[in-house]
Tab-separated table of C-alpha atoms and ligand atoms in Angstrom:
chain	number	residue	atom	x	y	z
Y	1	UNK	CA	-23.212	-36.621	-64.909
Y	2	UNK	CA	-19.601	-36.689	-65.236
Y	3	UNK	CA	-17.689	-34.888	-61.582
Y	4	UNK	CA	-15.356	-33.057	-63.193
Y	5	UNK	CA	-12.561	-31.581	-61.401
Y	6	UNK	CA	-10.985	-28.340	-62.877
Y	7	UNK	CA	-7.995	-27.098	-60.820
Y	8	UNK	CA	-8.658	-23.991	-59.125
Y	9	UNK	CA	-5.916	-21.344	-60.411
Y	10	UNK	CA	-4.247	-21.405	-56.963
Y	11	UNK	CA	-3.318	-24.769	-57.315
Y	12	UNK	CA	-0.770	-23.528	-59.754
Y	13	UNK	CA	1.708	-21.783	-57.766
Y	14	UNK	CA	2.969	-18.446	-58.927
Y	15	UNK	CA	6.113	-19.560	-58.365
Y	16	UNK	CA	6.013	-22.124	-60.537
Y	17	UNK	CA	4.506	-20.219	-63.219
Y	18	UNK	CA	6.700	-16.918	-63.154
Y	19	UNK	CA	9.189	-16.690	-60.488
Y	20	UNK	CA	9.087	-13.078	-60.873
Y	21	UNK	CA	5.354	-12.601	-60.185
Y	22	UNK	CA	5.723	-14.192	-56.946
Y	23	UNK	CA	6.566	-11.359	-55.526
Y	24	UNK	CA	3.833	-8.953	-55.405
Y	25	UNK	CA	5.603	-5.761	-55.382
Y	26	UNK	CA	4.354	-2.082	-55.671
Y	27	UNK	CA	2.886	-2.247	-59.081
Y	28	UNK	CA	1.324	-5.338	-58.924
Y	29	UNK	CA	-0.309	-4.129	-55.423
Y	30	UNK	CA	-1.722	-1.578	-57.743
Y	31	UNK	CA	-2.730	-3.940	-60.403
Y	32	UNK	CA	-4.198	-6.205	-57.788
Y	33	UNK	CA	-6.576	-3.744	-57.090
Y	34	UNK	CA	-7.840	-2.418	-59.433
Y	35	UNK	CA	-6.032	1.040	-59.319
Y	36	UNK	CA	-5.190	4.077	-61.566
Y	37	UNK	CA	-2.916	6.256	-61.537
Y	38	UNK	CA	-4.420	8.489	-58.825
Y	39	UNK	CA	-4.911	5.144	-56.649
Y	40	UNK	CA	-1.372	4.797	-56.988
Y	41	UNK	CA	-0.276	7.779	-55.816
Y	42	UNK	CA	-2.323	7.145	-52.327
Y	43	UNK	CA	0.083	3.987	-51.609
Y	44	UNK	CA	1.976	4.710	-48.865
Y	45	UNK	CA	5.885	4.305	-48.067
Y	46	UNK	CA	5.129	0.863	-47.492
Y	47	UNK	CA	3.266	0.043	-50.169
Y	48	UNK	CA	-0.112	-0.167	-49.086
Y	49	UNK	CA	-3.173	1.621	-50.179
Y	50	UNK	CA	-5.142	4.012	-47.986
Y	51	UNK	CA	-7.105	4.710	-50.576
Y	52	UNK	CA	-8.471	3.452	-54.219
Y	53	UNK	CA	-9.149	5.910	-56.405
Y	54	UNK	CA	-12.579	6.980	-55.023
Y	55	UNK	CA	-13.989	2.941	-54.412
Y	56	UNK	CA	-12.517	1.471	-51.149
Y	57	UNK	CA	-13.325	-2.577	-50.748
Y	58	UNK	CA	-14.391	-1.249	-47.086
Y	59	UNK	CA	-18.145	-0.854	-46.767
Y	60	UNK	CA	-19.475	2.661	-45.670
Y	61	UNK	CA	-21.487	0.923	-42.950
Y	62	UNK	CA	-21.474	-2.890	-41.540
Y	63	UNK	CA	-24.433	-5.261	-41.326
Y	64	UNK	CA	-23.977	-5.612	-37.401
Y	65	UNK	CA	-22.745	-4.102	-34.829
Y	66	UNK	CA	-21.295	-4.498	-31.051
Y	67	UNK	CA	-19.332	-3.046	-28.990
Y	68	UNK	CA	-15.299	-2.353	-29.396
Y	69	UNK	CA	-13.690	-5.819	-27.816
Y	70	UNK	CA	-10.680	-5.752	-25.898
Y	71	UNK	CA	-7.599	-6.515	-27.074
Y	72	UNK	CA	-6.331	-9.949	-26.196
Y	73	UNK	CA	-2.766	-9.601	-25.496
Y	74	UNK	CA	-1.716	-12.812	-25.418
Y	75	UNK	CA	-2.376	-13.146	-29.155
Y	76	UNK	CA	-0.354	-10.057	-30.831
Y	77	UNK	CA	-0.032	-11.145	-33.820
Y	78	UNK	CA	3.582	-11.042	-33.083
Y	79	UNK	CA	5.554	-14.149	-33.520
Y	80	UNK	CA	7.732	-13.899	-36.486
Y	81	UNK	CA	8.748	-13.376	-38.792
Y	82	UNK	CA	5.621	-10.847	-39.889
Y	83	UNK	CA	5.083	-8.837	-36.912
Y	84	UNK	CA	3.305	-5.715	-38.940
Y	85	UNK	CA	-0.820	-5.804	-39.323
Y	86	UNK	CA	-1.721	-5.427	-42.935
Y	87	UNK	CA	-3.179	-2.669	-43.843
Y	88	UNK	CA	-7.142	-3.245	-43.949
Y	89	UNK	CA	-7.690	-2.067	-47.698
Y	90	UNK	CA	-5.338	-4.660	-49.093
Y	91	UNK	CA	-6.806	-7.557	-46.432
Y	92	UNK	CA	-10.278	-6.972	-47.598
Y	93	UNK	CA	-9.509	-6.905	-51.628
Y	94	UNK	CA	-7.303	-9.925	-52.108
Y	95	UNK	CA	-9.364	-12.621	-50.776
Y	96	UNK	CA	-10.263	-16.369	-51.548
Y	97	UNK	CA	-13.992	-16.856	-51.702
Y	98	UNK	CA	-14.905	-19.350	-54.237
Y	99	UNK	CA	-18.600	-18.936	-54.137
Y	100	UNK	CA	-18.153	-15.747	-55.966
Y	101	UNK	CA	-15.172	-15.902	-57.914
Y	102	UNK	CA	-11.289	-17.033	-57.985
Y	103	UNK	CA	-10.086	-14.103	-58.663
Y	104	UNK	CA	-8.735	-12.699	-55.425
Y	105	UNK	CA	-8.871	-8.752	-56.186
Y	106	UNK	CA	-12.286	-9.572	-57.661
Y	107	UNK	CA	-14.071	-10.784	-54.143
Y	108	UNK	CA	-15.202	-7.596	-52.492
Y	109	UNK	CA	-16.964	-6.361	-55.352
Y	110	UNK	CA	-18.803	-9.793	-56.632
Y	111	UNK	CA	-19.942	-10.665	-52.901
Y	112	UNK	CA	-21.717	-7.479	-52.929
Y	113	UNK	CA	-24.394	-9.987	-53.522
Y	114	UNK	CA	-24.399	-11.611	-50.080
Y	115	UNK	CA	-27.119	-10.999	-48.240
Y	116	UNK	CA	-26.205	-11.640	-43.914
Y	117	UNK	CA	-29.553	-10.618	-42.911
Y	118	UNK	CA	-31.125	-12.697	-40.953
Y	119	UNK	CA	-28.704	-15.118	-40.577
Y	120	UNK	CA	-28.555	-18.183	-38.117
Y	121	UNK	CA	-26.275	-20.824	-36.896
Y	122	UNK	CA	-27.402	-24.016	-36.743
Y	123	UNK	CA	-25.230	-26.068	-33.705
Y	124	UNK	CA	-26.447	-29.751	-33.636
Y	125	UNK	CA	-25.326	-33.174	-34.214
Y	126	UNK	CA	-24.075	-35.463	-31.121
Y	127	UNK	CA	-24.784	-33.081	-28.296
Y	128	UNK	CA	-27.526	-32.606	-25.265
Y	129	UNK	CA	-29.104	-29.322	-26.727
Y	130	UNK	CA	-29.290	-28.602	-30.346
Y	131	UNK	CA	-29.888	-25.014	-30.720
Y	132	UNK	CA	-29.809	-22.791	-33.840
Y	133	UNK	CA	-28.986	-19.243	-32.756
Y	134	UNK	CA	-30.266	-16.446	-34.422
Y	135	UNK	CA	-26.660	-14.484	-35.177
Y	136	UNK	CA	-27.687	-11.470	-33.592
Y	137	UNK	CA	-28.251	-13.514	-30.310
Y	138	UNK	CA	-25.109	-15.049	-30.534
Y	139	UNK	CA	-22.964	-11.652	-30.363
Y	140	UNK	CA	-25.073	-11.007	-26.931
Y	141	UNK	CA	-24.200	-14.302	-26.039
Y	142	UNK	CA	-20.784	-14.968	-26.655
Y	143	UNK	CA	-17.987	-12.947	-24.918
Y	144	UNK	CA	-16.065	-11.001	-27.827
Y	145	UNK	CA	-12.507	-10.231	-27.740
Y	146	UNK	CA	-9.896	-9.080	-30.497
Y	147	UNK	CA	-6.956	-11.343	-31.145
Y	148	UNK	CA	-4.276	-10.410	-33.687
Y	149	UNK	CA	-3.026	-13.810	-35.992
Y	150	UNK	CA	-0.661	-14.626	-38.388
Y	151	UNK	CA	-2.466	-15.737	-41.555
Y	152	UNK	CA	-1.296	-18.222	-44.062
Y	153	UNK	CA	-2.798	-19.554	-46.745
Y	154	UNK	CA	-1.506	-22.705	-48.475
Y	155	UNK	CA	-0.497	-20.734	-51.692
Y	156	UNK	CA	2.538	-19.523	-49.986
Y	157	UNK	CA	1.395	-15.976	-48.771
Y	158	UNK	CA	0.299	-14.610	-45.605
Y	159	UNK	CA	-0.940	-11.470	-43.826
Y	160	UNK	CA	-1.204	-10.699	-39.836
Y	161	UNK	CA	-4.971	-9.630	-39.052
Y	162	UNK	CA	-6.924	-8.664	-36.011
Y	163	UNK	CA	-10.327	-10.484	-35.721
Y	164	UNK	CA	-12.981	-9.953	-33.469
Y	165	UNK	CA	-14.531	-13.785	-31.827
Y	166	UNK	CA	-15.307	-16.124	-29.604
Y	167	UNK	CA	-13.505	-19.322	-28.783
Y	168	UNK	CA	-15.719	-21.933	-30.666
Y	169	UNK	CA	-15.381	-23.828	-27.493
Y	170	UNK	CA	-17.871	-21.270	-25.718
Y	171	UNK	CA	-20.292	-21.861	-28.545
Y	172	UNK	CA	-20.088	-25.993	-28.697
Y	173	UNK	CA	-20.090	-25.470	-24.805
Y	174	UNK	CA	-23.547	-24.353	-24.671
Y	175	UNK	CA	-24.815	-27.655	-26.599
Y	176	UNK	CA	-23.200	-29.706	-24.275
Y	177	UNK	CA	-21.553	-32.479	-26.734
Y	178	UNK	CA	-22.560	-35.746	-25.867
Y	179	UNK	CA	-19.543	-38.781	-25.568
Y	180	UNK	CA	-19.997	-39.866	-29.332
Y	181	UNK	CA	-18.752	-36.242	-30.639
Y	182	UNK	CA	-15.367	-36.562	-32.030
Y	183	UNK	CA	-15.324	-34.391	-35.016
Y	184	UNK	CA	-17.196	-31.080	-35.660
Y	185	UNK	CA	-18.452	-30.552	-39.177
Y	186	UNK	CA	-18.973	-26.961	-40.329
Y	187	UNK	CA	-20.664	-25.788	-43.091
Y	188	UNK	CA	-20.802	-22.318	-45.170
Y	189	UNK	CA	-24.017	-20.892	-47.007
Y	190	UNK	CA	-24.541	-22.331	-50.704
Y	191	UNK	CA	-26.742	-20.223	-51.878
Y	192	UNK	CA	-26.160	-19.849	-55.433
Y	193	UNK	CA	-29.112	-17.047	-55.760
Y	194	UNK	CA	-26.487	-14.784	-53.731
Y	195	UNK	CA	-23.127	-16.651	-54.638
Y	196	UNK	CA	-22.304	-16.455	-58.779
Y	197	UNK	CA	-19.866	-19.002	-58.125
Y	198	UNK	CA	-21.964	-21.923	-56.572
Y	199	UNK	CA	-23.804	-21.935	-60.256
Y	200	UNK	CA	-20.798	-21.148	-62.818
Y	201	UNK	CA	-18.602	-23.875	-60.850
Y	202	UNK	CA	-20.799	-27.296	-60.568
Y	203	UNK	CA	-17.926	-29.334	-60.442
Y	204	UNK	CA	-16.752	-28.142	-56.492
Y	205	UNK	CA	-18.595	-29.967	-54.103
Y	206	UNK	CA	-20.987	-27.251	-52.419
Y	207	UNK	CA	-21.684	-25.970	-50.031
Y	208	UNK	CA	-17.627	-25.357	-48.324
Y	209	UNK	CA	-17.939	-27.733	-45.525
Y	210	UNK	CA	-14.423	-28.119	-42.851
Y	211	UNK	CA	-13.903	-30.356	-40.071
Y	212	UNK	CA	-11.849	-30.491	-37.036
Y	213	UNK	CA	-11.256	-32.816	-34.228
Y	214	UNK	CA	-13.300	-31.767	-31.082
Y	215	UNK	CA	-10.239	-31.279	-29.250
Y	216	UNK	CA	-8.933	-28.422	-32.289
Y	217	UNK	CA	-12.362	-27.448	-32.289
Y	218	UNK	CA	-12.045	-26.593	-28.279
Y	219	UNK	CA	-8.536	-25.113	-28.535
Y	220	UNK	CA	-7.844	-21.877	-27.380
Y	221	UNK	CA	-6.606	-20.893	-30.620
Y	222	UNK	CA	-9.908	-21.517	-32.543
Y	223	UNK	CA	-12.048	-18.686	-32.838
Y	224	UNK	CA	-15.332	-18.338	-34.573
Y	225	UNK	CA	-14.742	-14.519	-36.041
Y	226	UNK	CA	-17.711	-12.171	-36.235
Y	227	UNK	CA	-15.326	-9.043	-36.753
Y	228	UNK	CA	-12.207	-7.967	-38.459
Y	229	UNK	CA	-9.887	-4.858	-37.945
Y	230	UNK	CA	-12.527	-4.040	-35.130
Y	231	UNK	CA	-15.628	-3.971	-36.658
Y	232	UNK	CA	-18.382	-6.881	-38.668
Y	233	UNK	CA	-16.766	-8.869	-41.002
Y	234	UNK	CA	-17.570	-7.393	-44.582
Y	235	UNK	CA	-18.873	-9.857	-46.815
Y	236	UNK	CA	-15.239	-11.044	-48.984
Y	237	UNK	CA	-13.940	-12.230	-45.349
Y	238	UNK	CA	-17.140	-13.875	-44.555
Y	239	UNK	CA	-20.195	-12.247	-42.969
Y	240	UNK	CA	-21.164	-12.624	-40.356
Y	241	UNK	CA	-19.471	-15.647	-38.879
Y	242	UNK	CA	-16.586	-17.407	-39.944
Y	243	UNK	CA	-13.744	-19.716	-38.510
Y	244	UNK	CA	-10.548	-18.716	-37.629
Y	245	UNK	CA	-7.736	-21.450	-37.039
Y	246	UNK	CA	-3.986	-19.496	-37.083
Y	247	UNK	CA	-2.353	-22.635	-36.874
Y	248	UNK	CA	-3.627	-24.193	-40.341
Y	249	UNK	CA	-3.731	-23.566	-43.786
Y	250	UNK	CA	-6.294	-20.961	-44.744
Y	251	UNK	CA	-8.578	-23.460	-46.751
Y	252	UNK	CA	-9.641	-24.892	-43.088
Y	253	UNK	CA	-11.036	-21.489	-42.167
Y	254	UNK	CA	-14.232	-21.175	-44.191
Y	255	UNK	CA	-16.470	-18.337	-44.251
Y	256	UNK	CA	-20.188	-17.403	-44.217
Y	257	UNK	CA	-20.925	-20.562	-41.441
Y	258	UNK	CA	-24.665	-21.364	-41.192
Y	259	UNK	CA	-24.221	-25.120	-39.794
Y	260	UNK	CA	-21.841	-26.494	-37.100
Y	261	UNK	CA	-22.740	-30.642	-36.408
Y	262	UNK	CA	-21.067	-32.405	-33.897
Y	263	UNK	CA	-20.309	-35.783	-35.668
Y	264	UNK	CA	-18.566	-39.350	-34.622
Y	265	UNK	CA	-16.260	-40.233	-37.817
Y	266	UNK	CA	-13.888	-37.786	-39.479
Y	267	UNK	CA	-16.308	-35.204	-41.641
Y	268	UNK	CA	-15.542	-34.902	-45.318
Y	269	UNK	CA	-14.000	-31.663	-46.258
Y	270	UNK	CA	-14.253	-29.435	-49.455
Y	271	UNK	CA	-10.324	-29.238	-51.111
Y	272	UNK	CA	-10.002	-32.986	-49.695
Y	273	UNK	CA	-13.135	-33.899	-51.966
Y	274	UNK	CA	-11.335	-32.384	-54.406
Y	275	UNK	CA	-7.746	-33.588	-54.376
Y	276	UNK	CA	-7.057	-35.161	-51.522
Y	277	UNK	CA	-3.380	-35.670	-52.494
Y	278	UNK	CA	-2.727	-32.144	-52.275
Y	279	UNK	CA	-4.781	-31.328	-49.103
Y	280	UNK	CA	-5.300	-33.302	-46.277
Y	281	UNK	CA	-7.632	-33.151	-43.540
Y	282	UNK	CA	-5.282	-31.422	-41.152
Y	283	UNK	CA	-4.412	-28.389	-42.786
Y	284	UNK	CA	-1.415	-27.701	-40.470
Y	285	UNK	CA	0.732	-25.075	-41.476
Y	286	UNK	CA	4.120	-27.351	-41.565
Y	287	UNK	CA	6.974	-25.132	-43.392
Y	288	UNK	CA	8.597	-28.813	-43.190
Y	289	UNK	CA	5.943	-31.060	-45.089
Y	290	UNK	CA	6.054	-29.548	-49.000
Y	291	UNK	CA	2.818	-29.600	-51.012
Y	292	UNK	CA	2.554	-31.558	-53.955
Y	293	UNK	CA	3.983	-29.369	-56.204
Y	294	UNK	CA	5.628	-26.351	-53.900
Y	295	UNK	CA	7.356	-25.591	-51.514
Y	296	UNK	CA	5.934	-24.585	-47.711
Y	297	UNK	CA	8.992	-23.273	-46.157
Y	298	UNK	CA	8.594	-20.103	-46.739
Y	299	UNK	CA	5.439	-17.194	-47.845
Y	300	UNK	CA	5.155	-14.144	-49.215
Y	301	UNK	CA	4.237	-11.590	-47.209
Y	302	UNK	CA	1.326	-8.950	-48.760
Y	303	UNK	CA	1.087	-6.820	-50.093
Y	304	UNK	CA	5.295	-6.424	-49.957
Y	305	UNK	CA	5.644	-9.627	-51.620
Y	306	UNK	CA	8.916	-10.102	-48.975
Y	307	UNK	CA	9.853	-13.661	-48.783
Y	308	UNK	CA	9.921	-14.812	-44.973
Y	309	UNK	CA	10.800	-18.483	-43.662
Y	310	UNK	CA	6.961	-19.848	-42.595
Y	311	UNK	CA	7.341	-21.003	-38.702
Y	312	UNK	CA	6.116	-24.045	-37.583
Y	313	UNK	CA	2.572	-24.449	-37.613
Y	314	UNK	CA	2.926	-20.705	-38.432
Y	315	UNK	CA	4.205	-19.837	-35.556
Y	316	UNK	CA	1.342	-21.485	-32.945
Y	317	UNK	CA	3.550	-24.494	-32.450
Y	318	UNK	CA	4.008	-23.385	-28.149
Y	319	UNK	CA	-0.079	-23.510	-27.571
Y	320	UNK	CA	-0.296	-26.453	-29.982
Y	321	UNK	CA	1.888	-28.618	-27.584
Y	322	UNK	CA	1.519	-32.177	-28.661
Y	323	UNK	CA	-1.774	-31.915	-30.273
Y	324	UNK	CA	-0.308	-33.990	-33.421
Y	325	UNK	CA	2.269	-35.977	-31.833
Y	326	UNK	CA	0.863	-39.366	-33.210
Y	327	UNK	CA	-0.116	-37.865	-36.888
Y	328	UNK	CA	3.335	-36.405	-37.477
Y	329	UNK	CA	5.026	-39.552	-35.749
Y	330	UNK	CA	8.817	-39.304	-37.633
Y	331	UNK	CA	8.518	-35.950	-39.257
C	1	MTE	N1	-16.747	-20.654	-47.756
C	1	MTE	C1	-15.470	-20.458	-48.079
C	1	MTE	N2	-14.567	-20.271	-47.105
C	1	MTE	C2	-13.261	-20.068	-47.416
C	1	MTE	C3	-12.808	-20.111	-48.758
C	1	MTE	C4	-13.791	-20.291	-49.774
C	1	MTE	O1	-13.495	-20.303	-50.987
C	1	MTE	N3	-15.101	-20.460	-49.406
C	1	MTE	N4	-11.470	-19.947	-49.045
C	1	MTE	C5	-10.519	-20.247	-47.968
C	1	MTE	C6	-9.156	-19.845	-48.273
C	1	MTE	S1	-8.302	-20.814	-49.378
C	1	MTE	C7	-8.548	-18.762	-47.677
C	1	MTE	S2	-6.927	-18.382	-47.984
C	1	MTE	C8	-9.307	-17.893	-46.757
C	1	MTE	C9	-9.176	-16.432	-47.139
C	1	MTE	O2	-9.733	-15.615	-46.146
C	1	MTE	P1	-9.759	-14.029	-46.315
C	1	MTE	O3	-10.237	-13.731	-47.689
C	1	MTE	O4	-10.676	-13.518	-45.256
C	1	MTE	O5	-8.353	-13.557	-46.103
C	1	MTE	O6	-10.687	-18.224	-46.699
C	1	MTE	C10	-10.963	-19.609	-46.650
C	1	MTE	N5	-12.372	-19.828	-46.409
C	2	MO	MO1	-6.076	-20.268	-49.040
């Protein structure tokens, strides 16, 4: 059978397309999701909605629960330019989730369909004690804390979130990686009985599967996310478990994890399968190092749709130290 690769529509940047339309402003926010008149009316001063018109993209009641984490403060959320925490309602309905659909303000409804119960997390590969962890185990075992991040995804936009996690070093910890684990592979559920996407879009290569080195994988920074804006992670950001990397594009960061392998060679990953001239293994936000066909230097901020300058790897460049030094050798 033929592989054939259509481009996914965020490939095309808006900016490219309309120059106007990259700037999501008031009435596109509306547009975008999916409101009325009366939805309208509930958008705040700044733009964002508090409520839509009767149907929020928040769930009346969450899949799991635990108790409120602390606050980390040495992740606020705050380095700049965005310093402001997007409102929840317009996090959770403008989302990329390609196992249900490409349309971002379509993703909270379609992965109504997910079902997160039970769920488990397979951890093996090169290590001294494969385990795979019922979920509900894991958020006993793993010590929870909130950390606000700047988000950015490699379309050019961004948002500032809390999440709710665990360093994925506390998790990889407990398998005890042997001396042949380099890389860790990570892969997200494929299940095309729950995920309309997986069946109308052969051509990707699922199931989502990421990589990092073991060395991102045990950064400080990298945090397997179980919650968001202080509570389980609805099913558009990726119940129940998900990774959260603030330092790379948001394609690295996939969603809905049920396998984490601790491998020797570089792992393939998903948008590298599919054009690996437009998106490389790394994934480091560099406002420096343009994609193929756009600029990185700067994002759009949503829902305002301001234009800030995108900091160097977006603003984690102190904790990343000299993690890259030999990749980026010149640059
Ligand atoms: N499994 C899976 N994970 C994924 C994606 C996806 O399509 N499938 N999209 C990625 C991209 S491109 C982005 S920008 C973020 C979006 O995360 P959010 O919807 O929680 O903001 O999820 C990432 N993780
Ligand atoms: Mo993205």
């Amino acid at each position: 059978m033929a592989n054939i690769l259509l481009p996914p529509s965020w490939r095309i940047p808006e900016s490219e397309v309309a120059p106007e339309s990259a700037w999501l402003n008031r009435r596109e926010l509306v547009k975008a999701l999916g409101l009325g008149a009366i939805g309208a009316a509930t958008l705040g001063a700044t733009g964002c909605a508090t409520a839509i018109g009767g149907k929020s993209p928040l769930p009346k009641s969450y899949d799991w629960t635990f108790p409120p984490a602390q606050r980390n403060p040495r992740y606020p959320g705050g380095q700049p330019p965005a310093v402001e925490i997007t409102a929840e309602e317009v996090a959770a309905s403008y989302n990329n989730f390609y196992e249900f659909t490409t349309a971002k303000d379509k993703v909270w409804t379609l992965s109504d369909s997910l079902r997160v119960k039970p769920w488990t997390v397979e951890v093996s590969g090169e290590c001294e004690k494969p385990t795979t962890f019922n979920f509900e185990d894991l958020l006993k075992l793993m010590p929870l804390e909130e950390r606000v991040y700047r988000f950015r995804c490699v379309e050019a936009w961004s948002m500032v979130v809390p999440w709710t996690g665990f360093p994925l070093k506390a998790l990889l910890d407990r398998v005890v990686p042997n001396s042949k684990a380099k890389y860790v592979r990570l892969v997200s559920l494929g299940d095309s009985t729950m995920m309309p996407g997986v069946l109308t879009q052969p051509w990707y290569p699922w199931p989502y599967h990421e990589g990092l080195t073991l060395e991102e994988a045990n950064h400080e920074l990298t945090l397997m996310a179980v919650g968001i804006y202080g509570h389980a992670l609805p099913n558009q950001h990726g119940a129940p478990i998900r990774l959260v990397t603030p330092w790379k594009y948001g394609y690295k960061q996939l969603k809905s994890i049920v396998k984490i392998e601790l491998v020797a060679k570089e792992p393939k990953t998903f948008w590298n399968t599919v054009a690996g001239d437009e998106y490389d293994f790394w994934g480091n936000v560099r406002p420096d190092i343009p994609h193929k066909r756009w600029s990185q230097a700067t994002d759009r901020v949503i829902p305002t749709g301001e234009r800030v300058k995108t900091p160097m790897y977006n603003g984690y460049a102190e904790q990343i130290g000299d993690m890259y030094k030999k990749i980026y050798a010149g640059k």
